[in-house]
Coordinates of C-alpha atoms in Angstrom, one line a residue:
Chain U
D141 CA -0.3 -0.2 -0.1
V142 CA 1.1 3.6 -0.4
R143 CA 1.0 5.7 2.4
M144 CA 1.3 9.1 2.4
T145 CA 3.2 11.7 4.6
Q146 CA 3.0 15.4 4.7
S147 CA 4.5 18.2 6.3
P148 CA 3.9 21.1 8.2
S149 CA 0.5 19.2 10.5
S150 CA 0.3 22.7 10.7
L151 CA 1.0 26.0 10.3
S152 CA 0.0 29.8 11.1
A153 CA -0.1 32.5 8.6
S154 CA -1.0 36.0 8.2
V155 CA -3.1 37.0 5.0
G156 CA -0.7 38.4 2.4
D157 CA 2.0 35.1 3.3
R158 CA 3.6 32.4 0.7
V159 CA 2.2 29.4 2.1
T160 CA 3.7 25.4 0.7
I161 CA 2.8 22.0 1.9
T162 CA 4.7 19.4 1.2
C163 CA 3.8 16.4 0.3
R164 CA 5.5 12.7 0.5
A165 CA 4.2 9.3 -0.7
S166 CA 5.9 6.3 0.1
R167 CA 6.8 4.4 -3.3
S168 CA 6.5 6.8 -6.3
I169 CA 3.2 7.2 -7.9
S170 CA 4.0 9.1 -11.1
S171 CA 1.9 12.4 -11.0
Y172 CA -1.1 10.8 -9.8
L173 CA -1.5 12.9 -7.0
N174 CA -4.5 15.0 -6.1
W175 CA -5.1 17.9 -3.1
Y176 CA -8.3 19.3 -1.1
Q177 CA -9.5 21.7 0.9
Q178 CA -11.5 21.6 4.3
K179 CA -13.0 24.5 6.5
P180 CA -14.9 23.4 9.6
G181 CA -18.1 21.5 9.7
K182 CA -17.7 21.4 5.8
A183 CA -17.4 18.7 3.0
P184 CA -13.7 18.8 1.4
Q185 CA -13.4 20.2 -2.2
L186 CA -10.9 19.1 -5.3
L187 CA -8.1 21.5 -5.2
M188 CA -5.9 19.9 -7.9
Y189 CA -6.0 16.8 -9.4
A190 CA -2.5 14.8 -11.7
A191 CA 0.3 17.4 -9.3
S192 CA -0.7 20.3 -11.2
T193 CA -3.9 21.0 -12.9
L194 CA -6.4 23.7 -11.0
Q195 CA -9.3 22.1 -10.8
S196 CA -12.2 24.4 -11.9
G197 CA -12.8 27.6 -10.0
V198 CA -10.2 27.0 -7.8
P199 CA -8.0 31.4 -7.6
S200 CA -5.2 30.9 -10.0
R201 CA -2.9 31.8 -6.2
F202 CA -2.5 28.2 -5.7
S203 CA -0.5 26.1 -7.8
G204 CA 0.9 22.0 -7.3
S205 CA 3.9 20.2 -8.4
G206 CA 6.2 17.1 -7.8
S207 CA 6.0 14.0 -9.8
G208 CA 7.3 10.4 -8.4
T209 CA 7.8 11.2 -4.6
N210 CA 7.8 14.3 -3.6
F211 CA 4.7 16.6 -4.0
T212 CA 4.3 20.5 -3.1
L213 CA 0.8 22.1 -2.7
T214 CA 1.5 26.6 -3.2
I215 CA -0.4 29.3 -1.5
S216 CA 0.9 32.7 -3.6
S217 CA -0.3 34.7 -1.4
L218 CA -2.8 34.3 1.4
Q219 CA -6.3 35.2 1.6
P220 CA -8.6 34.9 4.5
E221 CA -11.0 32.4 3.1
D222 CA -8.2 30.0 2.8
F223 CA -7.3 29.2 6.2
A224 CA -8.4 25.5 6.0
T225 CA -6.9 22.0 6.3
Y226 CA -5.8 20.2 3.1
Y227 CA -5.1 17.2 2.5
C228 CA -3.0 15.5 -0.3
Q229 CA -4.0 11.7 -2.5
Q230 CA -2.5 9.3 -4.5
S231 CA -4.6 7.5 -6.6
Y232 CA -2.4 6.1 -8.2
S233 CA -3.6 2.4 -7.6
T234 CA -6.9 3.1 -10.0
L235 CA -9.8 3.0 -6.9
I236 CA -8.1 2.7 -4.6
F237 CA -7.0 5.5 -2.5
T238 CA -5.0 7.0 0.2
F239 CA -5.3 10.7 1.6
G240 CA -2.5 11.8 3.9
P241 CA -2.9 13.2 7.8
G242 CA -3.4 16.5 6.3
T243 CA -1.4 20.5 7.1
T244 CA -3.7 22.9 8.9
V245 CA -3.2 26.8 8.2
D246 CA -4.6 28.9 10.8
I247 CA -3.9 32.4 11.1
K248 CA -0.6 33.9 12.8
Chain G
E32 CA -25.8 20.5 -10.4
V33 CA -24.3 17.7 -9.0
Q34 CA -25.8 16.8 -5.7
L35 CA -24.9 14.5 -3.2
L36 CA -27.1 13.9 -0.2
E37 CA -26.1 10.9 2.1
S38 CA -28.5 9.7 5.1
G39 CA -28.8 6.8 7.3
G40 CA -26.2 7.7 9.8
G41 CA -27.1 7.0 14.3
F42 CA -25.9 5.8 16.9
V43 CA -25.3 2.3 17.0
Q44 CA -23.8 -1.0 19.9
P45 CA -20.5 -1.7 19.1
G46 CA -21.3 -5.3 16.6
G47 CA -24.8 -3.5 15.0
S48 CA -24.9 -3.0 11.7
L49 CA -25.8 0.7 9.5
R50 CA -26.5 0.7 6.2
L51 CA -25.7 4.2 4.4
S52 CA -27.3 6.1 1.4
C53 CA -26.2 8.7 -0.8
A54 CA -29.0 10.2 -3.3
T55 CA -27.0 11.2 -6.1
S56 CA -29.3 13.6 -9.4
G57 CA -27.2 16.5 -11.9
F58 CA -25.4 13.0 -13.7
T59 CA -25.3 10.6 -15.3
F60 CA -25.3 7.9 -12.4
G61 CA -23.9 4.6 -14.9
S62 CA -21.1 6.4 -15.7
Y63 CA -19.4 7.3 -12.7
A64 CA -17.5 5.3 -10.2
M65 CA -18.4 6.6 -6.2
G66 CA -16.7 5.7 -3.4
W67 CA -16.7 6.4 -0.1
I68 CA -14.2 8.6 2.9
R69 CA -15.0 8.9 6.2
Q70 CA -13.7 10.9 9.3
A71 CA -13.4 10.1 12.6
P72 CA -14.2 13.2 14.8
G73 CA -11.3 15.8 14.9
K74 CA -9.3 13.4 12.6
G75 CA -8.7 13.4 9.1
L76 CA -10.8 11.3 6.2
E77 CA -9.9 7.9 5.4
W78 CA -11.2 6.2 2.3
V79 CA -13.7 3.4 2.9
S80 CA -14.1 2.0 -0.6
T81 CA -15.0 2.0 -4.6
I82 CA -17.5 1.1 -6.3
N83 CA -17.5 1.0 -10.5
G84 CA -19.9 2.4 -12.6
K85 CA -21.1 -1.1 -13.7
G86 CA -21.5 -1.6 -9.5
D87 CA -18.8 -5.1 -10.7
D88 CA -16.0 -4.6 -9.4
T89 CA -15.4 -3.4 -5.7
Y90 CA -12.5 -2.3 -3.6
Y91 CA -12.4 -1.5 0.5
A92 CA -10.1 -0.8 3.2
D93 CA -8.2 -3.1 4.9
S94 CA -10.0 -1.6 8.4
V95 CA -13.7 -2.4 6.8
K96 CA -12.8 -5.1 4.5
G97 CA -15.1 -8.7 5.1
R98 CA -17.7 -5.8 7.6
F99 CA -18.7 -2.9 4.9
I100 CA -20.4 -3.5 1.8
I101 CA -20.5 -1.1 -1.3
S102 CA -22.8 -1.3 -3.4
R103 CA -25.0 1.6 -5.8
D104 CA -28.9 0.9 -7.8
G105 CA -29.0 2.9 -11.2
S106 CA -32.5 2.5 -10.8
D107 CA -32.6 5.9 -8.7
S108 CA -29.0 6.5 -8.4
T109 CA -28.3 5.8 -4.8
L110 CA -24.9 4.6 -3.9
S111 CA -25.2 2.5 -0.9
L112 CA -23.1 0.9 2.2
Q113 CA -24.0 -1.4 4.6
L114 CA -21.4 -1.3 8.0
N115 CA -21.7 -4.6 9.2
S116 CA -19.5 -5.6 12.6
L117 CA -19.2 -1.9 13.9
R118 CA -16.2 -0.4 16.2
A119 CA -16.2 2.1 18.1
A120 CA -13.4 3.0 15.7
D121 CA -15.9 3.1 13.0
T122 CA -17.5 6.2 14.8
A123 CA -17.2 9.2 12.0
V124 CA -18.7 11.1 9.5
Y125 CA -18.6 9.1 6.5
F126 CA -19.4 11.3 2.5
C127 CA -19.9 9.9 -0.2
A128 CA -18.7 11.4 -3.4
R129 CA -18.3 10.9 -6.9
V130 CA -15.1 10.1 -8.3
S131 CA -13.5 11.5 -12.1
I132 CA -12.7 9.2 -14.1
T133 CA -10.1 11.3 -17.1
F134 CA -7.2 10.6 -19.7
G135 CA -7.8 7.3 -20.4
G136 CA -8.8 6.2 -17.2
L137 CA -5.0 7.4 -15.8
I138 CA -6.3 10.3 -13.9
I139 CA -8.9 9.9 -11.0
Y140 CA -10.1 12.0 -8.3
F141 CA -13.2 12.8 -6.0
D142 CA -14.7 15.4 -7.8
S143 CA -18.1 16.5 -5.5
W144 CA -19.2 14.7 -2.4
G145 CA -22.0 15.3 -0.7
Q146 CA -22.2 17.3 3.0
G147 CA -21.0 13.3 5.0
T148 CA -23.5 11.3 7.7
L149 CA -22.8 11.3 11.5
V150 CA -22.4 7.3 12.9
T151 CA -21.4 6.7 16.4
V152 CA -20.7 3.8 17.4
S153 CA -20.9 3.5 21.7
S154 CA -22.7 1.3 23.7

């Protein structure tokens, strides 16, 4: 099974900051990596798929990169609505998925 | 507009059973794989199970294999999850989600989610 890790587990940042979240897979998953955002009490929402493709409607301040085992999600200029928990998820194994443990971004 | 609405959650004793449903609308149900993802209180997301569009191929997390059964009914566009032999560790909000498969089956992700239904397992 592919295991996913994320770092940091949480971070505090200010509006306007550049934020980077890292996700690592236990073995190569090519670019089969997705990112989700979840706000408290809400369902997760897809941000990005295939490591770097922005889902329709997601602001361009979000970007993703990486392949193999190392991936990053970057928010170029943090906005108030971006304070949330972010999860990576691998989809290398067809319809078997693994989520990372999450990274919570809160207000400094 | 794609809509997913879970129901069937509730309070159940350890060893008990529960059946969750996810009513869908706004898309051609049989053209999409569907999945269940859960989230224990204060914890992260855990993939539970997936079923292909035809309903003849199912996948389960090791933590629920042999206890949970995923199914789908194309006649009313409903996804179901039968939860058996429930344990305290199964306490969670259960989300249903639509699976989008593109680029010849290579790119797969959950593109729409329901709001979730809470299952509490306790004596």
